XYZ file of C-alpha atoms in Angstrom:
586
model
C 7.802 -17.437 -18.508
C 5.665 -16.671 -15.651
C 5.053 -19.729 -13.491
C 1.930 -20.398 -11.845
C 2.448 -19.810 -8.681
C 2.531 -15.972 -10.124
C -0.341 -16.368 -11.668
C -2.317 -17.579 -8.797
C -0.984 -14.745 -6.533
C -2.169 -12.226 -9.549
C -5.798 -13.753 -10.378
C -6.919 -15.387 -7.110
C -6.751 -15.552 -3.367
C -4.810 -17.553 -1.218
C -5.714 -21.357 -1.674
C -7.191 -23.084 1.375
C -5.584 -25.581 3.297
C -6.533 -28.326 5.395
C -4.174 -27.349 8.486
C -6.135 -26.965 11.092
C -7.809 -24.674 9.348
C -10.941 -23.231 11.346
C -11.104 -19.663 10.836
C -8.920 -18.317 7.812
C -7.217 -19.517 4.963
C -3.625 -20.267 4.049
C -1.038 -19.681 1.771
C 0.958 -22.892 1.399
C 4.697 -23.014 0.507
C 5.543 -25.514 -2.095
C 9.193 -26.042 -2.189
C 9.533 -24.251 -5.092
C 8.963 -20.835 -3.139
C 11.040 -17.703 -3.870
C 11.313 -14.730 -1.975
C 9.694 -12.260 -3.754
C 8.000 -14.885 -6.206
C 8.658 -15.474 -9.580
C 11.880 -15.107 -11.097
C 10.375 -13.103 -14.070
C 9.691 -10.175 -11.044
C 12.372 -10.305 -8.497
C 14.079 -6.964 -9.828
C 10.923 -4.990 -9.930
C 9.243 -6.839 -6.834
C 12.209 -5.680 -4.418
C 12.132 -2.167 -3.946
C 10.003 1.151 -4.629
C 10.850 3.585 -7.751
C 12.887 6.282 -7.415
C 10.775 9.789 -6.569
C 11.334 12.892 -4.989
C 8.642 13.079 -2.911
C 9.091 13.041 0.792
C 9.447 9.386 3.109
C 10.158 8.333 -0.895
C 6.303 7.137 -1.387
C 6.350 7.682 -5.296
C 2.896 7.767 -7.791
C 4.414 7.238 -11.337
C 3.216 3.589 -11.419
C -0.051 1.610 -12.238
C -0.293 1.154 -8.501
C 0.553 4.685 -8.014
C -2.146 5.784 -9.952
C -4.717 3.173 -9.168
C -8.417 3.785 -8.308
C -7.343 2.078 -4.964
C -4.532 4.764 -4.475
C -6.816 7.589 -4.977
C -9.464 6.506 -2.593
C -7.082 6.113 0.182
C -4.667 9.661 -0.562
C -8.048 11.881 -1.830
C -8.902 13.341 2.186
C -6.535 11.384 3.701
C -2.598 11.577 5.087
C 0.529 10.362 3.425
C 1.307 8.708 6.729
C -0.190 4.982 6.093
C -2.817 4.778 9.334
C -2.884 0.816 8.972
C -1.362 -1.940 7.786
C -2.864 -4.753 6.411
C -2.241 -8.521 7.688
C -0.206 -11.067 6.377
C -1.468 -13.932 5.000
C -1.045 -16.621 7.363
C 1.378 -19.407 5.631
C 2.109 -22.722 5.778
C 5.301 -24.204 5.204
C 6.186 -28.402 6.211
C 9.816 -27.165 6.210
C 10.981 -24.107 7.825
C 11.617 -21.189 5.642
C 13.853 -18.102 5.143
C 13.852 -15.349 2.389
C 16.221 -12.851 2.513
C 15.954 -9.392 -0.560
C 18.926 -6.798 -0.269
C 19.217 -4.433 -2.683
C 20.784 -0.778 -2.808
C 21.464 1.983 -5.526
C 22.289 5.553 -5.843
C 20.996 8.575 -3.393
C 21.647 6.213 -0.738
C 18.957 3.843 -1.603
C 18.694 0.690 0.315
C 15.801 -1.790 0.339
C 15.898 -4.627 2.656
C 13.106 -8.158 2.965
C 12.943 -10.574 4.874
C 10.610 -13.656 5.877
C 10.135 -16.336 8.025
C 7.948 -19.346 7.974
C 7.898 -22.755 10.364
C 5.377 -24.839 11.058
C 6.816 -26.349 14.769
C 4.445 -28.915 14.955
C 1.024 -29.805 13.258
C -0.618 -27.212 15.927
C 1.783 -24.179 15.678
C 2.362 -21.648 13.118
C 4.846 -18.762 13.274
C 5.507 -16.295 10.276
C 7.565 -12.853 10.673
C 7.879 -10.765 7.729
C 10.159 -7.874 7.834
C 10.773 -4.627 5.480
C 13.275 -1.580 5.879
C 13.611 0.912 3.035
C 16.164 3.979 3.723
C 17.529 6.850 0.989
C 19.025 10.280 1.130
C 16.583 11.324 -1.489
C 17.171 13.706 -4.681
C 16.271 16.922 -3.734
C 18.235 18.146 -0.559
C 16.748 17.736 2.958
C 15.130 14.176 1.746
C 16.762 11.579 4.130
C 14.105 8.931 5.085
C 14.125 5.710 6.696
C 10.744 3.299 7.111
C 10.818 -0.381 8.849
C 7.640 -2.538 9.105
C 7.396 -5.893 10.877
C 4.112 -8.646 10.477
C 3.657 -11.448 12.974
C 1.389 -14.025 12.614
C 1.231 -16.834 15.001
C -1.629 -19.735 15.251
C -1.919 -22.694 18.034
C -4.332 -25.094 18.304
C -6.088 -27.414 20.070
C -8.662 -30.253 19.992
C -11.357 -27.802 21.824
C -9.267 -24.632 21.287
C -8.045 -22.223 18.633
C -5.581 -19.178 19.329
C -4.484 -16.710 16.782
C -2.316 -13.488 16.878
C -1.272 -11.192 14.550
C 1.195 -7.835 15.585
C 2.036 -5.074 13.358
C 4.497 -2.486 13.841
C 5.623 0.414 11.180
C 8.087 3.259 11.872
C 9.760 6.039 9.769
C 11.691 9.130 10.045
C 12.263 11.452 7.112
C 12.846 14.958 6.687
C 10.781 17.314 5.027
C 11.744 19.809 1.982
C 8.430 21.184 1.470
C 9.163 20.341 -2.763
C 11.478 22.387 -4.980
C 11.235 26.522 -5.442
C 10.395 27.330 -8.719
C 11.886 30.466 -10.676
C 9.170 32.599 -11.535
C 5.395 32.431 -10.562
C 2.392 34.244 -11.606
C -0.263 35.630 -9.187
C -2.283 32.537 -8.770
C 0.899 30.378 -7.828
C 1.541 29.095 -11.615
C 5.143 28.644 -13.007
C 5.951 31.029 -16.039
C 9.783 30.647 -15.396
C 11.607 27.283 -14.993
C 15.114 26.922 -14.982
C 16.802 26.336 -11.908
C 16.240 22.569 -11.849
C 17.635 22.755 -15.552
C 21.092 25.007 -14.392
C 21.480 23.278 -10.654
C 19.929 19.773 -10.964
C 17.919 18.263 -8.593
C 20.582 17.956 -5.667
C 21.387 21.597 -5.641
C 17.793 23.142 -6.338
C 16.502 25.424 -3.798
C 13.795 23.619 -1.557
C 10.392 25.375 0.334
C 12.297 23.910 4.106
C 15.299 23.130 5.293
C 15.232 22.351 8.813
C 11.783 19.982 8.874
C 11.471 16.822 10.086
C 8.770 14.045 10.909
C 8.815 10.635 12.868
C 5.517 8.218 12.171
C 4.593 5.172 14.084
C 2.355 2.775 14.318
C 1.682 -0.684 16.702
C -1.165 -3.343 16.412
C -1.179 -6.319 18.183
C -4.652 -8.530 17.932
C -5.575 -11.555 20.011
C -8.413 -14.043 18.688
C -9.487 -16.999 20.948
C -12.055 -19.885 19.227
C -13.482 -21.961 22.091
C -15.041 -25.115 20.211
C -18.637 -26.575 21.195
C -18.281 -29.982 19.673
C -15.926 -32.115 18.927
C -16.779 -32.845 15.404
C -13.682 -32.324 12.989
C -16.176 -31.232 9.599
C -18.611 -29.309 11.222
C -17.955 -27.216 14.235
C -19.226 -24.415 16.338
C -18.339 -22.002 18.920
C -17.658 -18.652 20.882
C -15.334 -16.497 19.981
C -13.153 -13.377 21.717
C -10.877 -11.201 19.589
C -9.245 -8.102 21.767
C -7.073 -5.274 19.832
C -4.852 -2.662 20.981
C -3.323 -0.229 18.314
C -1.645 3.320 18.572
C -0.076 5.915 15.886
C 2.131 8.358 17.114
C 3.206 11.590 15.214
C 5.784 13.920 15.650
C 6.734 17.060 13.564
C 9.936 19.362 13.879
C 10.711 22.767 12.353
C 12.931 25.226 12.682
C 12.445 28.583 10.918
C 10.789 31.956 11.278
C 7.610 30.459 10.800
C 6.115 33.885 11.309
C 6.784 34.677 8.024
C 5.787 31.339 7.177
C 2.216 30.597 8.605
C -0.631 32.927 9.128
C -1.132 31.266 12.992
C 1.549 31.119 15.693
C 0.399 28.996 19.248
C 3.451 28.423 20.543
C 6.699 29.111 19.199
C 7.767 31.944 16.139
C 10.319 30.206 15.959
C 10.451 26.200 17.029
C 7.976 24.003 16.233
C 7.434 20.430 17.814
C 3.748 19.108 17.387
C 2.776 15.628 18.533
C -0.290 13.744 17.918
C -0.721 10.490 19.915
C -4.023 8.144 18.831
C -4.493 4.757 21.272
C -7.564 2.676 21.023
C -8.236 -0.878 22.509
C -11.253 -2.843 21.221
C -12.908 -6.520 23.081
C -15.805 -8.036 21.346
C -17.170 -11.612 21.514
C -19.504 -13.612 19.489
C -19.903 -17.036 17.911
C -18.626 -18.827 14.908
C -19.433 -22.119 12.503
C -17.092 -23.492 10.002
C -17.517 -26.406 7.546
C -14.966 -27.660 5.514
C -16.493 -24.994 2.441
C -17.270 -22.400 4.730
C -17.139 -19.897 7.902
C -19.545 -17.249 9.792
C -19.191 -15.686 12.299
C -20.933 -12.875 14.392
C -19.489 -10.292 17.211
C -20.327 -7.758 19.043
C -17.579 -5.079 20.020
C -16.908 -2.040 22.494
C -14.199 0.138 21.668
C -12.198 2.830 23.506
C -9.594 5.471 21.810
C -7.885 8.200 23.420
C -6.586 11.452 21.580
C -4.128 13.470 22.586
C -2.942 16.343 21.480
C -0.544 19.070 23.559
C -3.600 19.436 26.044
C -6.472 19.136 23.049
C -7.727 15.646 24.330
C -10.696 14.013 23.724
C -11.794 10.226 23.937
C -15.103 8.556 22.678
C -16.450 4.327 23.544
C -17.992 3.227 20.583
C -20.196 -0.417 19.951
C -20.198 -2.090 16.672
C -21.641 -5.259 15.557
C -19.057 -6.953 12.820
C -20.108 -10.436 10.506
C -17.559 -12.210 8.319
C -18.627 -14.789 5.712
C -16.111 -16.972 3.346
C -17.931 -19.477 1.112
C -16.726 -22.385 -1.431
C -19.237 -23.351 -4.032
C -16.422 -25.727 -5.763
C -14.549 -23.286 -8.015
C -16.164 -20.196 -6.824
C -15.695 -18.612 -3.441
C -17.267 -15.812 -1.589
C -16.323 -13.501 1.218
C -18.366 -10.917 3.042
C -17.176 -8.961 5.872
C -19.855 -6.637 7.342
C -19.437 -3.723 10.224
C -22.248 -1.548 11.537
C -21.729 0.777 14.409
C -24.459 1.231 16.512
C -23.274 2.949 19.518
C -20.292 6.375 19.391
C -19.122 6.316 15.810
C -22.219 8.332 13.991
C -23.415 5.039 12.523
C -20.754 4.922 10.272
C -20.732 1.304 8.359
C -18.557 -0.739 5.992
C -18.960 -3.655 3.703
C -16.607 -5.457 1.516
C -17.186 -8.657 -0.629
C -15.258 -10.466 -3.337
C -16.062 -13.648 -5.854
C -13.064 -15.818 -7.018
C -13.916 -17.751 -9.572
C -11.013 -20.453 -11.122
C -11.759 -22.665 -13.569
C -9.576 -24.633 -16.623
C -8.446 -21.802 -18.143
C -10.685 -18.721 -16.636
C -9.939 -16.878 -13.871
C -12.641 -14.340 -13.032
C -12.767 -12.004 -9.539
C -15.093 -9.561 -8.511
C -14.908 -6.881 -5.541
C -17.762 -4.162 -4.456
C -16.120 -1.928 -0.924
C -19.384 0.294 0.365
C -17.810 3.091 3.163
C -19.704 5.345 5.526
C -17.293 6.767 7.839
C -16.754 9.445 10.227
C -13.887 11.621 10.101
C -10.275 10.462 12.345
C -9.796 12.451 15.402
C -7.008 14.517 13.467
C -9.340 15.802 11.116
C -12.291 16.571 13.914
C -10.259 18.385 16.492
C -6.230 19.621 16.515
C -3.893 21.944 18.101
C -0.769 22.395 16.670
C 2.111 25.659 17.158
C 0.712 26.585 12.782
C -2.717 25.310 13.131
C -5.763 25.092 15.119
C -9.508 23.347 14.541
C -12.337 22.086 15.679
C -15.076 20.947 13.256
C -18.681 22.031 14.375
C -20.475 19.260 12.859
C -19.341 15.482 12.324
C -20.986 14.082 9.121
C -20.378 10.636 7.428
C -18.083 10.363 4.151
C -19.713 8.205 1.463
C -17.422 5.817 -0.458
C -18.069 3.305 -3.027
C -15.771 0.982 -5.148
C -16.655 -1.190 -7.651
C -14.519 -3.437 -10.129
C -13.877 -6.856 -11.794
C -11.021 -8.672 -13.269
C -11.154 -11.308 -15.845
C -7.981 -13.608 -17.372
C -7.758 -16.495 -20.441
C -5.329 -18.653 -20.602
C -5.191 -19.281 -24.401
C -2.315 -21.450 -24.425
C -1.249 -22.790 -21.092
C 1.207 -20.111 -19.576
C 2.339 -18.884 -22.923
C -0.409 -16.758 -24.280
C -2.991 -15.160 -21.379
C -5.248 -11.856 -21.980
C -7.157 -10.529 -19.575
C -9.394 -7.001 -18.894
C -10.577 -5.045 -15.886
C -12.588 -2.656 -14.743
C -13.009 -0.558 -11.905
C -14.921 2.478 -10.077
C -15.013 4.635 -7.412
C -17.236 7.248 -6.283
C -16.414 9.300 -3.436
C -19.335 11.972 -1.666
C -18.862 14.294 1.359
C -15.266 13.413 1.601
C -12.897 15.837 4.533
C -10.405 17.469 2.156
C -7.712 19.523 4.095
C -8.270 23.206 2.643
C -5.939 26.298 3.835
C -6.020 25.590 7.637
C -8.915 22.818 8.408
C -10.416 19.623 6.956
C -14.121 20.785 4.954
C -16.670 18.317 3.455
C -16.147 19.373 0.632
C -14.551 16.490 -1.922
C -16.603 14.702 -3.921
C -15.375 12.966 -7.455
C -16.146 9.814 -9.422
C -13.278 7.677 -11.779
C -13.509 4.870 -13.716
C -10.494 2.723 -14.971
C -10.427 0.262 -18.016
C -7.833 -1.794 -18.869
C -6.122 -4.946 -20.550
C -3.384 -6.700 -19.924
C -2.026 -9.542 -21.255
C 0.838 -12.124 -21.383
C 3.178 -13.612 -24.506
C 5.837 -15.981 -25.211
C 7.441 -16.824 -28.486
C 10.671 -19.000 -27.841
C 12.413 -17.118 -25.229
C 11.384 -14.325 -25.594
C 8.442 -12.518 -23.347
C 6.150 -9.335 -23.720
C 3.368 -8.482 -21.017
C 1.339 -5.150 -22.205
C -1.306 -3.183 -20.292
C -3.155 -0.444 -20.977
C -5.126 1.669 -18.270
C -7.695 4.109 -19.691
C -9.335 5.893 -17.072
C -12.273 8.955 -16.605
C -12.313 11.151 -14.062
C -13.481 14.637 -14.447
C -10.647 16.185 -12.559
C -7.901 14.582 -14.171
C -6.255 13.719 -10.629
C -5.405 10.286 -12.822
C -3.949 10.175 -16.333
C -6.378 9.700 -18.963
C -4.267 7.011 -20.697
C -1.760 4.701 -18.500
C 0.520 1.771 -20.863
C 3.166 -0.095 -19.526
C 5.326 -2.829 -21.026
C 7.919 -5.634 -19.705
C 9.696 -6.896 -22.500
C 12.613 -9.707 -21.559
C 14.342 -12.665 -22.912
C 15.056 -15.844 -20.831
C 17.207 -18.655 -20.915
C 19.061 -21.207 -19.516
C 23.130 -20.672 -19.893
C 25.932 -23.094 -20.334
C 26.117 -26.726 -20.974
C 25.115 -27.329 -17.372
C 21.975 -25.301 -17.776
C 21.921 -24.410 -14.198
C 21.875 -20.738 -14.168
C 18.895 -18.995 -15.903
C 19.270 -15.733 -16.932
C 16.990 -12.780 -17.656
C 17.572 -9.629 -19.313
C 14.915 -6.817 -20.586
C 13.316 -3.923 -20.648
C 10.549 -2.009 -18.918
C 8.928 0.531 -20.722
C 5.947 3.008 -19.730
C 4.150 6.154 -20.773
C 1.171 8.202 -18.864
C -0.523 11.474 -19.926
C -0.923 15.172 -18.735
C -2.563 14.683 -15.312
C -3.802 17.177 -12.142
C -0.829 16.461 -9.205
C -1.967 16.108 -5.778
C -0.418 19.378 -3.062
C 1.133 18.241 -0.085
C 1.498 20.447 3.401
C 4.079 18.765 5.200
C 3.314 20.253 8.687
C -0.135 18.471 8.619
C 0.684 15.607 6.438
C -1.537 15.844 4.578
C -2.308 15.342 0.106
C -3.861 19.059 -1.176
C -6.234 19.121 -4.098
C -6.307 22.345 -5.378
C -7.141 23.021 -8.623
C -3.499 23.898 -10.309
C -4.738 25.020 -14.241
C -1.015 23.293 -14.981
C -1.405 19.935 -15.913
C 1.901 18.164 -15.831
C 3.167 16.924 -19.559
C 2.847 13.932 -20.446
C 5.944 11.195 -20.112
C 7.375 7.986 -21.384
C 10.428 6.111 -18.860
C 12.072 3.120 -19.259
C 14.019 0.860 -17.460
C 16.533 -1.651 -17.887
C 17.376 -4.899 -15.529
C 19.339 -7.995 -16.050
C 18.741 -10.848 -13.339
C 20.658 -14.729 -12.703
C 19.358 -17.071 -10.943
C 21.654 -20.028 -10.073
C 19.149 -22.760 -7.527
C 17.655 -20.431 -4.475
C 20.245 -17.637 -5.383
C 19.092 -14.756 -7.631
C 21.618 -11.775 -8.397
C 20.103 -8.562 -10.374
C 20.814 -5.204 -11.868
C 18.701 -2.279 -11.865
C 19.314 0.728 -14.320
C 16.177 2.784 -13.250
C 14.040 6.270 -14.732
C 16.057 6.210 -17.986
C 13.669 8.572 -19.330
C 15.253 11.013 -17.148
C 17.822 11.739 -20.045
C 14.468 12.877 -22.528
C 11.567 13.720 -20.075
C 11.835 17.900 -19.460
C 12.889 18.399 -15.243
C 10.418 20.225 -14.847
C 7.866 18.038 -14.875
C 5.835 17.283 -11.207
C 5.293 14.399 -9.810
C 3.809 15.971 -6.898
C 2.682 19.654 -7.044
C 6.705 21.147 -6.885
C 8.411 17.753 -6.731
C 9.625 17.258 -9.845
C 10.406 13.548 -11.419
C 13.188 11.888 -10.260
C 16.493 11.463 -12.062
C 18.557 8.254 -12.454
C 19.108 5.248 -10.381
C 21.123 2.171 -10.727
C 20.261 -0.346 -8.212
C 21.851 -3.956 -7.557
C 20.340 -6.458 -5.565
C 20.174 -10.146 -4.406
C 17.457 -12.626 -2.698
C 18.356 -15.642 -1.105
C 15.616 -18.966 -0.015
C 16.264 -21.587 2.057
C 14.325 -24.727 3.511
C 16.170 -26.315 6.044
């Protein structure tokens, strides 16, 4: 049975807490806390499914082919160009979660986390993730690593926060599979070498290509406090952010007979793309004990460069944040205009939790007008060279709600969402440059829902989504089906064993050019077919000690090889993975 700690990271935001709490909210470790949460989740929770696609950044999932998903791969790079915050959180005793799993093709996943609360005014929390694999298809080695800081002091009159980032990986690129037998407009009539030499020995577009991604944030926020009221308080504000991604791509080849454009090098090519920007702004804030504002005004200075093509730009924006508590229901607003360098581009994002008895109920609206990165205005590479002639904004708007009911306590729970995106103007990499030229609208429905009987649990959903181009599968369902129970006289070990079970339809796949990095969406008249995959786990869990067994894409053994994932990476084959997690509170 799910416990509720789940079910509060799944319907709501992080609670509040009263810990010197002046800007942001916390997540608050109960002793009860688990590395990677609930029980019922550990084995799925602590690692990525298998794929063939390259840095091993797979789609077949309900996260893979989420509205959210599509709006952040549909004009951009598979190369991640953020990463989001922690959550600061809170923990009276100090904390440590360690995941470790690994599996076949190399496959290791590896978590980590750290929580202590020093004294009543200082906060550190270091999260750490490392995947690595050899990958199926040959030329597939990757290797990513990610580390979050957060860190809070605090005093009677002053408030300090910092938060660092920093993401790495390395992976080589194959370019996808070479089909048998294709048709003038690129179509496969012909399929059989997957089927006669498996995915390890199928012939792949490059051998010799490799990437290395990276990206650093570090932000500083200082609260100077006006008055020395504890409830209600006031005060200026200072946040200052430095950030840079770095890219670097390898080949070896005659890329004459490759690419249409050589620069540099018919033979070797080494491009590197290097993206710094620092940002100061300063404003004033007021916080309540049921809610925060705030107001700033920022400057901001990035430099591109780009073997000799560099270019730099200041830009001013003006930036408000808003979180509100009406008792159960809370609001957040955070609003950014630029006025000053960036085209005028603008961004606003709000939410509404709502938590009450048995209902949980959230809302989220995300309104984007944004300019184009600097990679997409203006590159020089050995294979390509741009410039755009005219920078115009992208328009992109998301729209969705979720609602839960808790019929019978944690036993019986149904719930339904729906979401939307619509995406105008949108810089789509095409042949050899970025065009505004994508434009598409989806809309996802779905329920989901939760059931016990004895020891025995099923949790269903069903996705059905719209979108003209069928870049999503029309109908999504997925299925965890387990049974859990205590074992031995002692009852001290629980133990978990089930099923997870899945099917999607025909959809469009998303092209990928490896040299640029960048997601293609060509119209391919090939749909892929449509597939059902299963997978089995077992976990124990014996105090703060959980031991598990992955036995991973079993529909490999039914599913045709063929099938994409990505336009010529085909699905992935078998995986059995075994893993442990280990808390502590010392």
């Amino acid at each position: 049975m799910m416990n509720k700690q789940l079910l509060i990271v799944f319907f709501l935001a992080f609670w509040s807490s009263s810990f010197g709490q002046y800007t942001y909210e916390y997540d608050t470790l109960s002793y009860n806390h688990r590395m990677l949460g609930s029980v019922d989740s550990t084995d799925a929770l602590s690692g990525t499914l298998p794929t063939t696609f390259d840095g091993g950044i797979g789609i077949m999932s309900a996260e893979g082919f989420s509205l959210n998903r599509l709006n952040n791969d549909f004009g951009g790079l598979r190369f991640n160009q953020t990463i989001p915050n922690q959550p600061l959180k809170f923990s009276a005793l100090p904390f440590i979660g360690f995941s470790y799993s690994f599996g076949g093709q190399g496959t290791q996943f590896i978590r980590a986390q750290y929580v202590q609360s020093f004294t009543d005014s200082l906060v550190l929390n270091i999260d750490y993730a490392r995947n690595i694999g050899n990958g199926y298809l040959r030329s597939s080695t990757f290797s990513s690593s990610r580390v979050n800081l957060n860190l809070e002091w605090k005093s009677s009159w002053y408030t300090l926060k910092l938060t660092g980032a920093y993401y790495t990986d390395s992976l080589d690129h194959n370019g996808g599979r070479i089909a048998d037998t294709l048709d003038g407009n690129g179509s496969v009539i012909k399929d059989t070498l997957i089927e006669t030499f498996g995915l390890a020995f199928s012939p792949v577009w490059k051998s010799n290509a490799a990437a290395k991604n990276t990206y650093a944030n570090a932000t500083l926020t200082n609260y100077f406090h006006l008055n020395s009221e504890s409830i209600n308080r006031f005060g200026l504000l200072t946040r200052h952010q430095y950030d840079i991604k770095y890219r670097a791509y390898h080949e070896l080849d005659t890329l004459y007979g490759i690419y249409d454009l050589i620069n540099i090098d018919s033979i070797t090519t080494y491009d590197r793309l290097n993206l710094a920007r620092i940002q100061n702004s300063a404003g004033a804030f007021f916080v309540s004990q049921n809610k925060y504002i705030d107001f700033q005004i920022g400057h901001t200075y990035w430099s591109n460069l780009n073997l000799g093509n560099d270019f730099d730009t200041t830009e001013i924006d003006i930036e408000s944040n808003l979180r509100w508590n009406f008792g159960r229901l809370l609001l957040r607003n955070k609003f950014k205009q630029n006025i000053v360098g960036g085209f005028g581009a603008m961004s606003e994002k709000a939410s509404v939790h709502y938590n009450h008895l048995k209902w949980n109920v959230s809302g989220n609206l995300s309104i984007d007008r944004i300019a184009p990165i600097p990679f997409q205005r203006s590159y020089f590479g050995n294979n390509y060279a741009y410039k755009l002639d005219e920078i115009k904004l992208e328009n992109r708007l998301m729209l969705g709600g979720t609602a839960a009911y808790k019929i019978k306590g944690d036993s019986i729970l149904v719930g339904a969402s729906v979401n939307s995106l619509s995406i105008r103007d949108a810089y789509i990499f095409e042949d050899t440059m970025w065009n505004q030229t994508g434009s598409l609208n989806a809309l996802q429905i779905g329920a989901f829902g939760q059931f016990q009987v004895g020891k025995f649990h099923f949790h269903p959903r069903v996705i059905y989504s719209i979108e003209p181009n069928t870049y999503l599968p029309q109908i999504q369902t997925y299925a965890r089906v387990y049974y859990k129970s205590t074992v031995f006289k002692a009852k001290k070990l629980l133990l978990l064993i089930g099923l997870d079970g899945s099917y999607t339809s025909a959809y469009q796949p998303r092209g990928f050019t490896p040299s640029m990095d960048a997601y293609t969406w060509n119209q391919d008249p090939v749909l892929t077919k449509g597939m059902a995959n299963a997978h089995f786990f077992t976990t124990i869990e014996i105090s703060t000690f959980r031991f598990f067994v992955r036995y991973e894409n079993i529909g490999y053994f039914w599913n045709a090889k063929n099938i994409s994932e990505y336009t010529d990476y085909p699905i992935a084959g078998q995986r059995i993975r075994i893993g442990l997690t280990w808390s502590f509170f010392n």
